[in-house]
Tab-separated table of C-alpha atoms in Angstrom:
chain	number	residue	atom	x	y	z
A	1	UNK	CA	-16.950	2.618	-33.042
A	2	UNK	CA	-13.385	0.733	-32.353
A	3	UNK	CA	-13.623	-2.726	-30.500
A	4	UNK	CA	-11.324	-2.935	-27.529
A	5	UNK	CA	-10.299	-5.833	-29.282
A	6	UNK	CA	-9.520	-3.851	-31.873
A	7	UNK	CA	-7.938	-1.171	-29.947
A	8	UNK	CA	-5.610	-3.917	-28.495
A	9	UNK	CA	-4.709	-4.885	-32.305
A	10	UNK	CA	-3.800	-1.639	-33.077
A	11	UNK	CA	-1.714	-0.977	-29.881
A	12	UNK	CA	0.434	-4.590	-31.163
A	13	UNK	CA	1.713	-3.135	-33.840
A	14	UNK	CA	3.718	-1.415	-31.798
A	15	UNK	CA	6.365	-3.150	-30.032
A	16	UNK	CA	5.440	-3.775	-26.031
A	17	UNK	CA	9.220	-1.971	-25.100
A	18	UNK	CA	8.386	0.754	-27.036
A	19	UNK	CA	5.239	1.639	-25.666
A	20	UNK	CA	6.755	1.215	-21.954
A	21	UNK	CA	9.305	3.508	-22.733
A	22	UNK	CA	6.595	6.178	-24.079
A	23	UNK	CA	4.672	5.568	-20.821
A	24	UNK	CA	7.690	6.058	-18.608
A	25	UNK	CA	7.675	9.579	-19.535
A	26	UNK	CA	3.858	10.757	-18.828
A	27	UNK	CA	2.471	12.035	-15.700
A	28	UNK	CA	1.281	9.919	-13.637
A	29	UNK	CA	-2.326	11.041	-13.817
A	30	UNK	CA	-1.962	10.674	-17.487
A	31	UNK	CA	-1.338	6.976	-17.043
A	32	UNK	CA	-4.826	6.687	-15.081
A	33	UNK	CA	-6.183	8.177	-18.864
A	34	UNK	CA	-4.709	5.750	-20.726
A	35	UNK	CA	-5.644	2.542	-18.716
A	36	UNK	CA	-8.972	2.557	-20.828
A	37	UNK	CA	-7.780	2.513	-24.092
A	38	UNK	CA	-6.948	-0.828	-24.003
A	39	UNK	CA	-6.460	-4.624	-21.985
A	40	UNK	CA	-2.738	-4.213	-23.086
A	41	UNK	CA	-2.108	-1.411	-21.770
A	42	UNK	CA	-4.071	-1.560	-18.976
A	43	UNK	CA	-2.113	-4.829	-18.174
A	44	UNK	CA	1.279	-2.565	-18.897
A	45	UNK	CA	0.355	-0.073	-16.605
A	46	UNK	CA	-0.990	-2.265	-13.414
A	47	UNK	CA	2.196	-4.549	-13.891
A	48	UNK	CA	4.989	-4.644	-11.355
A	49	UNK	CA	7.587	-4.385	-14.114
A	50	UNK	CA	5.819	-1.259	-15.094
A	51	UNK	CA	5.722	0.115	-11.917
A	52	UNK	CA	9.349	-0.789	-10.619
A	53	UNK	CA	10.846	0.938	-13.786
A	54	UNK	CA	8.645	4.112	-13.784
A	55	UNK	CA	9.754	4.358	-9.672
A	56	UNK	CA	13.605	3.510	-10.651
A	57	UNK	CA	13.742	6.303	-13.412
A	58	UNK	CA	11.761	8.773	-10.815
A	59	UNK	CA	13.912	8.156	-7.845
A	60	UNK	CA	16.718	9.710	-9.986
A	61	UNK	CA	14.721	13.469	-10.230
A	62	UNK	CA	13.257	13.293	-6.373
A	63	UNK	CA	10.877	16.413	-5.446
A	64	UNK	CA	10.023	17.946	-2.356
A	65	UNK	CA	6.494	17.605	-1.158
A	66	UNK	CA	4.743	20.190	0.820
A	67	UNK	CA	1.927	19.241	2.977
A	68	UNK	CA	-0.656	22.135	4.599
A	69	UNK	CA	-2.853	21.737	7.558
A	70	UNK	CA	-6.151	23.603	7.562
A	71	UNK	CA	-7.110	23.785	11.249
A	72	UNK	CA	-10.675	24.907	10.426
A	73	UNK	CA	-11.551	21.992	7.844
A	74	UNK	CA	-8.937	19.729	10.138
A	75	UNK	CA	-8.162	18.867	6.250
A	76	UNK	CA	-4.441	18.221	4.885
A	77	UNK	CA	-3.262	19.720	1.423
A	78	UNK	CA	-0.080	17.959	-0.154
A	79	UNK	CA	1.577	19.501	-3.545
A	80	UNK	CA	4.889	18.220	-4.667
A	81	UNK	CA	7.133	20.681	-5.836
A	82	UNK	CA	9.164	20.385	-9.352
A	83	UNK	CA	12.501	21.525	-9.947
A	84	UNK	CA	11.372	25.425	-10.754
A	85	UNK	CA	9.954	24.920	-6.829
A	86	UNK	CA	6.383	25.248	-8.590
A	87	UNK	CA	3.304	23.413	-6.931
A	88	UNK	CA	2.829	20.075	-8.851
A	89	UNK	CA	0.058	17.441	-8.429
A	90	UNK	CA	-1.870	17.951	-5.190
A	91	UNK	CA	-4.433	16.036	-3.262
A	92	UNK	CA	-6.454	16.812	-0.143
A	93	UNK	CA	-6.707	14.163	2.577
A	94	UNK	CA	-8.523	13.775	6.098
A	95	UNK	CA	-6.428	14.414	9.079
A	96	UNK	CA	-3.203	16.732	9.946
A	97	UNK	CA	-0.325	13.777	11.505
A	98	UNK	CA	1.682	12.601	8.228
A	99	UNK	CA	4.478	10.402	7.850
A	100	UNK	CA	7.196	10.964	5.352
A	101	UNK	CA	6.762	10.217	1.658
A	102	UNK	CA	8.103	6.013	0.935
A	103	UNK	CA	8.066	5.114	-2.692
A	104	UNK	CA	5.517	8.399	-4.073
A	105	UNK	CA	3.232	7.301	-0.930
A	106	UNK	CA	1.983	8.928	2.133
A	107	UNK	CA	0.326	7.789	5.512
A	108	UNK	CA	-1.875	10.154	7.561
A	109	UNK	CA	-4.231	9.770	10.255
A	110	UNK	CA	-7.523	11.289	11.016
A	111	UNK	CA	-7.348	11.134	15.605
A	112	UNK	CA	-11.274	12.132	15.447
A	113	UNK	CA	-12.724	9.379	13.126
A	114	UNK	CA	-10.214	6.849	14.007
A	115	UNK	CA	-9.164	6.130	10.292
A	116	UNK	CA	-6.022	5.809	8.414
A	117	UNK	CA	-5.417	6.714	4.646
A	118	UNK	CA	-3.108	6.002	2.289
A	119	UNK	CA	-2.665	8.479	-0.263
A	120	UNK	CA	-0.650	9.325	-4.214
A	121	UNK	CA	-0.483	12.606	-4.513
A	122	UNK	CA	1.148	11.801	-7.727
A	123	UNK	CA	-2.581	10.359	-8.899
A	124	UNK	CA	-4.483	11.744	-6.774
A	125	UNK	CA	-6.445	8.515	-5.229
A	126	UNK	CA	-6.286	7.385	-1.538
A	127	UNK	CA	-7.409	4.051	0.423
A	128	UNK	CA	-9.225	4.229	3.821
A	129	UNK	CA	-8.509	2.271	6.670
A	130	UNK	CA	-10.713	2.045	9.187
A	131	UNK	CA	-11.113	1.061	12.913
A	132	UNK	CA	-7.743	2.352	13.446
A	133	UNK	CA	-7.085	3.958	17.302
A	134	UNK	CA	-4.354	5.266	17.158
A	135	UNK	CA	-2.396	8.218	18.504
A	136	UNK	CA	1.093	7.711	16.425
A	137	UNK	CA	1.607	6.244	12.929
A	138	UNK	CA	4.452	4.874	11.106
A	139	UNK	CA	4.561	3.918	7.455
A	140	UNK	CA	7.490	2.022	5.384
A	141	UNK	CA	8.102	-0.360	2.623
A	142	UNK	CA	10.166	-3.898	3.574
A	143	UNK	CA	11.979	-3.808	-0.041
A	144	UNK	CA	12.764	-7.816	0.597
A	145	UNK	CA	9.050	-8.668	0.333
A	146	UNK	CA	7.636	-5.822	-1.553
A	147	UNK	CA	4.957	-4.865	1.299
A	148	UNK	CA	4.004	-1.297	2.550
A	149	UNK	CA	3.105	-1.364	6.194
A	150	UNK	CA	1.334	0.940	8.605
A	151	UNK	CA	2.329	0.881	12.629
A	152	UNK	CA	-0.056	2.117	14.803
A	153	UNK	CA	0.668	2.753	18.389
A	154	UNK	CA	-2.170	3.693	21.365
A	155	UNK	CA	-0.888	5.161	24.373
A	156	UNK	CA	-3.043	5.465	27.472
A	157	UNK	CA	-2.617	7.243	30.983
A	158	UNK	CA	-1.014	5.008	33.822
A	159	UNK	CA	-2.660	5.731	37.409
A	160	UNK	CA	0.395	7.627	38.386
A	161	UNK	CA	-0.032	9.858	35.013
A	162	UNK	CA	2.778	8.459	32.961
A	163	UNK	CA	2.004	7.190	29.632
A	164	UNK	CA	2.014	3.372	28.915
A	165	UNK	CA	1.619	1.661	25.535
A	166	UNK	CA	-1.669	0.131	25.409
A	167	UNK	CA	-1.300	-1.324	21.535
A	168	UNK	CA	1.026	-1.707	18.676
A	169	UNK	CA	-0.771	-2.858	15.513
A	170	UNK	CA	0.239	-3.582	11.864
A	171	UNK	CA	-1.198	-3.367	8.966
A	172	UNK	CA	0.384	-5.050	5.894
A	173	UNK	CA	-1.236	-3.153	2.611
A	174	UNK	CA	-2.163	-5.914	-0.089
A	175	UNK	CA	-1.328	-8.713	2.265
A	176	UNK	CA	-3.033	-12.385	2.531
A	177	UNK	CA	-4.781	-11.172	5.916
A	178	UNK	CA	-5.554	-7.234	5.237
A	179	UNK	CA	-6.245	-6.459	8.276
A	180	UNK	CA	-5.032	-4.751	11.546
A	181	UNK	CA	-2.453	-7.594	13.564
A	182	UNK	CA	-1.356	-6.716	16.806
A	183	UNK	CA	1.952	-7.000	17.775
A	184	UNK	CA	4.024	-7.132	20.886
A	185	UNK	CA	6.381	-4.236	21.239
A	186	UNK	CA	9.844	-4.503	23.089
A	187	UNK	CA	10.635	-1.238	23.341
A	188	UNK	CA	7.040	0.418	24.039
A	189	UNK	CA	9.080	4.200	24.548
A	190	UNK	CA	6.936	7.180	23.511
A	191	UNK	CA	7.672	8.242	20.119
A	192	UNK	CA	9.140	11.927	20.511
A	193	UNK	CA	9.787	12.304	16.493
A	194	UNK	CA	8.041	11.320	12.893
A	195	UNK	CA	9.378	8.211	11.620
A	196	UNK	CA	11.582	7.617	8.938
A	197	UNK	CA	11.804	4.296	6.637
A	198	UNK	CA	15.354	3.718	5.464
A	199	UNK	CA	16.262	0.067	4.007
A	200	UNK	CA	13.118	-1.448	5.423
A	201	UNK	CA	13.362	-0.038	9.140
A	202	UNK	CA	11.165	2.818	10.206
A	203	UNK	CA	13.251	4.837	13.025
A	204	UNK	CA	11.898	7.338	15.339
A	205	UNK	CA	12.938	9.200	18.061
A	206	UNK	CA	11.720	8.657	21.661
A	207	UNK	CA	11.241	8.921	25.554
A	208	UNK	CA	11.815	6.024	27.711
A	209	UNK	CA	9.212	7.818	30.000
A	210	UNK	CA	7.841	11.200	30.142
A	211	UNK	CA	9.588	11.526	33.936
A	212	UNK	CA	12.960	11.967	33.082
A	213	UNK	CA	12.684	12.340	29.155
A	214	UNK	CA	15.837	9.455	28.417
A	215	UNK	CA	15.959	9.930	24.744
A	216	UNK	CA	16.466	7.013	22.425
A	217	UNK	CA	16.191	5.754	18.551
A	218	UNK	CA	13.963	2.735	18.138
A	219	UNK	CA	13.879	0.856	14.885
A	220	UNK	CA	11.168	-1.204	13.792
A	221	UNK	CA	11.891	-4.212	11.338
A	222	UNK	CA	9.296	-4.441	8.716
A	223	UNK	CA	10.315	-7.994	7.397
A	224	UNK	CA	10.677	-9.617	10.556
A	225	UNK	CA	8.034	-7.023	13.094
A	226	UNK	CA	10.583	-6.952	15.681
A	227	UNK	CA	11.822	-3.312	17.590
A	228	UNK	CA	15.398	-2.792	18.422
A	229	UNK	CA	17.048	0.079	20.442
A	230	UNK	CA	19.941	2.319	19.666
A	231	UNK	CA	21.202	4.484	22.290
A	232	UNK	CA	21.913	8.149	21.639
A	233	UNK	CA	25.470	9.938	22.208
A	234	UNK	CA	25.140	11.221	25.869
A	235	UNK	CA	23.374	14.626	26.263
A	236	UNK	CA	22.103	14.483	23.006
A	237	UNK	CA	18.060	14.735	23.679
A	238	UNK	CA	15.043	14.804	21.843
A	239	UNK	CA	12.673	17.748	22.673
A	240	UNK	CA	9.209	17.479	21.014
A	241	UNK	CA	7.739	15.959	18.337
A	242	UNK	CA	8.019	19.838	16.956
A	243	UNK	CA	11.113	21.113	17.724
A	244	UNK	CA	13.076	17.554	16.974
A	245	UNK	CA	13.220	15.520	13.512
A	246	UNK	CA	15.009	12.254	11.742
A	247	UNK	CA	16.046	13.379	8.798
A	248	UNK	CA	18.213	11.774	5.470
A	249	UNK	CA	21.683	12.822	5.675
A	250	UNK	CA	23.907	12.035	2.527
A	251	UNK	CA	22.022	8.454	2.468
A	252	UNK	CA	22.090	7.816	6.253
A	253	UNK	CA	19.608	9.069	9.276
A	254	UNK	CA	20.590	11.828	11.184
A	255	UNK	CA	18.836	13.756	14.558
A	256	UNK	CA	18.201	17.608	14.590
A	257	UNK	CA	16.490	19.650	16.657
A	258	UNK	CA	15.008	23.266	15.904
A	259	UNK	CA	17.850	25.815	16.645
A	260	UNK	CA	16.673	29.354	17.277
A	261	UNK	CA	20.022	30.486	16.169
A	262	UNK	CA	21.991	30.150	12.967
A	263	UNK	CA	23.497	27.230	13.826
A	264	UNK	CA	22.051	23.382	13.570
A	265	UNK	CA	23.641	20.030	15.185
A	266	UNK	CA	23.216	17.488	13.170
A	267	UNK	CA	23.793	13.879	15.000
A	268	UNK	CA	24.790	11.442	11.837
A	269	UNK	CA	23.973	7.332	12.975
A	270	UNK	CA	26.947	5.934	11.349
A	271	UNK	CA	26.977	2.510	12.834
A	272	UNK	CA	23.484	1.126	13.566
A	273	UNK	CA	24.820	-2.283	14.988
A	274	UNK	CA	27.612	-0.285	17.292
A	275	UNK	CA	25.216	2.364	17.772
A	276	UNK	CA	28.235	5.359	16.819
A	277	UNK	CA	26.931	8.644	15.790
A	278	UNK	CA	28.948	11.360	14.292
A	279	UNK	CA	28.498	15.365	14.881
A	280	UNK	CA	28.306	17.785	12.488
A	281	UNK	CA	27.517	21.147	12.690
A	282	UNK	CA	26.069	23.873	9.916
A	283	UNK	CA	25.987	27.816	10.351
A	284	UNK	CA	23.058	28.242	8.374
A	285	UNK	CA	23.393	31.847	5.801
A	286	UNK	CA	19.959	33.156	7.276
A	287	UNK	CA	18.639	35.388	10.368
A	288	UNK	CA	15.292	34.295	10.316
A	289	UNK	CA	14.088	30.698	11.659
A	290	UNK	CA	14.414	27.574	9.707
A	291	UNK	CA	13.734	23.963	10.783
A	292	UNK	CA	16.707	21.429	8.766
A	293	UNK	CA	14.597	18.884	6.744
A	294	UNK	CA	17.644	17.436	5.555
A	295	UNK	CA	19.587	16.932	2.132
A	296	UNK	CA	18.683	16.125	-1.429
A	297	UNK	CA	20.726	14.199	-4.185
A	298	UNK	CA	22.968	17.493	-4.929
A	299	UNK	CA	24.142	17.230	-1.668
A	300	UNK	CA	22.511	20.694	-0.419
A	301	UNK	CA	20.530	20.922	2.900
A	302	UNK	CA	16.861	22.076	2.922
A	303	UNK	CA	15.675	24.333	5.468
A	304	UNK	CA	11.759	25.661	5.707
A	305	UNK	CA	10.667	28.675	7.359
A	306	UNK	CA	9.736	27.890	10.600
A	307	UNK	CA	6.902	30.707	11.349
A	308	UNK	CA	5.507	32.129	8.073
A	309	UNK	CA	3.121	34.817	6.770
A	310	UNK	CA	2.066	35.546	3.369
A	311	UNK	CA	5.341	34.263	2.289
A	312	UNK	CA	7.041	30.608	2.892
A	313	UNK	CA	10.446	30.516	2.409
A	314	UNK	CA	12.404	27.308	1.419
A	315	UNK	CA	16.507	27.653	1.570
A	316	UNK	CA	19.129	25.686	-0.016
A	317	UNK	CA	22.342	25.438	1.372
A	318	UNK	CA	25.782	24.389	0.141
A	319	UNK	CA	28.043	23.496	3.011
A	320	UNK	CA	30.963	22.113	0.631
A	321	UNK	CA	30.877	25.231	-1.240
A	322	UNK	CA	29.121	27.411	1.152
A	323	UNK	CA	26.356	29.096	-1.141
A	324	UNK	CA	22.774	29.579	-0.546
A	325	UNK	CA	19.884	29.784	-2.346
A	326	UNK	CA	16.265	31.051	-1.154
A	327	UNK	CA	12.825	30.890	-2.523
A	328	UNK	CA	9.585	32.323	-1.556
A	329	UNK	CA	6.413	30.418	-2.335
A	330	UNK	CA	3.456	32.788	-2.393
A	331	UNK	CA	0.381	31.482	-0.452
A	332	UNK	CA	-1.606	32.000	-3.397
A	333	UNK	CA	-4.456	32.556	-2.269
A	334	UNK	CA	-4.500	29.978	0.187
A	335	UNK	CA	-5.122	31.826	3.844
A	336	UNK	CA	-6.434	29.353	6.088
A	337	UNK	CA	-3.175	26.917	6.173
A	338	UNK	CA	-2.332	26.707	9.746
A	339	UNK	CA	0.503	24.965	9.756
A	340	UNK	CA	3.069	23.437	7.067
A	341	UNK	CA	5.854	20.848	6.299
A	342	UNK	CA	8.296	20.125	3.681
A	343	UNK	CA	9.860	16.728	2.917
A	344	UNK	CA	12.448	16.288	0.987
A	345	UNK	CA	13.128	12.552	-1.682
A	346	UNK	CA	9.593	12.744	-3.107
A	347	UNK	CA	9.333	10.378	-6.207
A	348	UNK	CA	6.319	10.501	-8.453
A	349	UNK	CA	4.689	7.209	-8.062
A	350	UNK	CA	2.147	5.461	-11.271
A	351	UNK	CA	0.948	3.532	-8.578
A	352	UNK	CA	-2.900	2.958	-8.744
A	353	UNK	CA	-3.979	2.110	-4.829
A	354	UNK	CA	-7.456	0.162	-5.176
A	355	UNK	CA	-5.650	-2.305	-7.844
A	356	UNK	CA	-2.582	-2.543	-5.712
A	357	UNK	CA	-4.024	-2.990	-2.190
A	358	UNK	CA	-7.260	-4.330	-2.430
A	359	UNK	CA	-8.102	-7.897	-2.983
């Protein structure tokens, strides 16, 4: 039988740049095979370099990642979808609220046993968090530090029956103190849309109260923990947390809501620090409902079926040169999903959570 020490030996005589470019190219969950051949390349493949490059060369071929709600199970499916749109690496997770994918990484939360997880669907492993109460999550990435961080807000009923912030917590994953922090929160609004991470701010949509429903865009810092407001072009309003979205739009954050005709608004933040917004409006090339989930790095917009049968439809659009693509994803079998959601800039991610986040 082979020593490790000889396995190590062996792997030498091959130079180390040479066997990080081989790895670069494997699956993720291939990489979680080859951690036991050896300390080297165990030591390769847990390293930030490692990491950093295999993220870098994957940010250039994003996917889209599809996540399914099973209201029976109150379980969460999440397949990433290659460039032939066929279902990739999945993994199944507690609870149905998700934030969008940062880095290969998602954040969900499970409202009836009060825990958070952490999931890569790329390898397939998650990381618990528990004692988390919590009716909204946020997760991001503060690129300055090289943290991931998880916001957690609790709302309560006031006397008069509006809703008050009761807590705003943080968790910092692989940080000194790993543990739940809370914070004091400027701007404690209602969050009326998912949150989106863009250059180490999460932004989300929300209500200044649930009275008069004065939308608004609050940013969260996730260097410095601090909120900060930007005001919305007059008129423009969030809805719900289902019929409005921030989405990427050509590399900046844009506002849509659901539109039950072909045509979708989309309000472009051009200026965070002067708080401008720009308008720009799509005709969609369909009759049937779509929800706008954005663009991808061609420059097309994604739209996903809104209500679905045995069929769920994904369409591409080409404004510049107005062409559209469609494709239908057969349920395959699957007939208890009671709800789905695409998001678009999914990167496969070698990251290994336990190793990473747990000291």
């Amino acid at each position: 039988m082979r020593s490790k020490e000889g396995d190590d030996t062996e792997s030498l005589s091959l130079p180390v740049d040479l066997i990080i470019e081989i790895l670069t190219k494997l699956p993720p969950r291939s990489l979680s095979r080859l951690i036991c051949l050896s300390k080297l390349w165990l030591s390769i493949i847990h390293g930030k370099y490692f990491n950093d490059l295999y993220l870098t060369r994957s940010s250039t071929r994003p996917r889209l990642l599809l996540h399914r709600y099973c209201h029976d199970t109150r379980r969460s499916h999440y397949s990433s979808l290659s460039g032939g749109l066929s279902l990739g690496e999945s993994i199944t997770l507690p609870g149905c609220q998700i934030s969008p994918p940062v880095h290969g990484l998602i954040c969900c939360v499970d409202h009836d046993s009060s825990i958070v997880v952490i999931g890569n669907p790329s390898t397939g492993q998650f990381l618990t968090l528990t004692d988390a109460i919590t009716d909204v999550i946020f997760f991001g990435y503060d690129p300055v530090n090289d943290l991931y961080k998880v916001l957690s807000m609790y709302f309560v009923h006031d006397i008069d029956g509006s809703v008050v912030l009761e807590k705003s917590q943080v968790l910092t994953l692989g940080g000194a103190q790993e543990s739940w922090r809370v914070i004091e929160c400027k701007y404690p609004y209602y969050p009326g849309t998912q949150g989106i991470c863009y250059n180490g701010v999460v932004y989300y949509g929300a209500w200044s109260n649930l009275t008069d429903r004065r939308s608004v865009v609050v940013g969260f810092d996730l260097r410095s923990e601090e909120f900060s407001l930007i005001t919305l072009p007059e008129d423009v309003q969030i809805i719900s947390r289902f019929e409005s979205d921030l989405v990427r739009y050509n590399g900046k954050i844009a506002l849509v809501n659901v539109s039950l005709t072909r045509k979708f608004d989309l309000w472009v933040l051009m200026d965070v620090k002067k708080h401008e917004w720009s308008k720009y409006s799509v005709v969609a090339p369909t009759c049937d409902f779509f929800r706008c989930r954005g663009t991808i790095e061609t420059g097309e917009l994604i739209f996903e079926q809104l209500y679905f049968g045995d069929q769920f439809s994904i369409l591409y659009y080409d404004p510049k040169q107005d062409k559209a693509r469609r494709v239908d994803l057969e349920r395959s079998g699957d007939t208890t999903s009671s709800g789905r959601k695409l998001f678009v800039d999914h990167v496969e991610s070698p990251m290994f959570l336990p190793r990473k986040f747990i000291h």
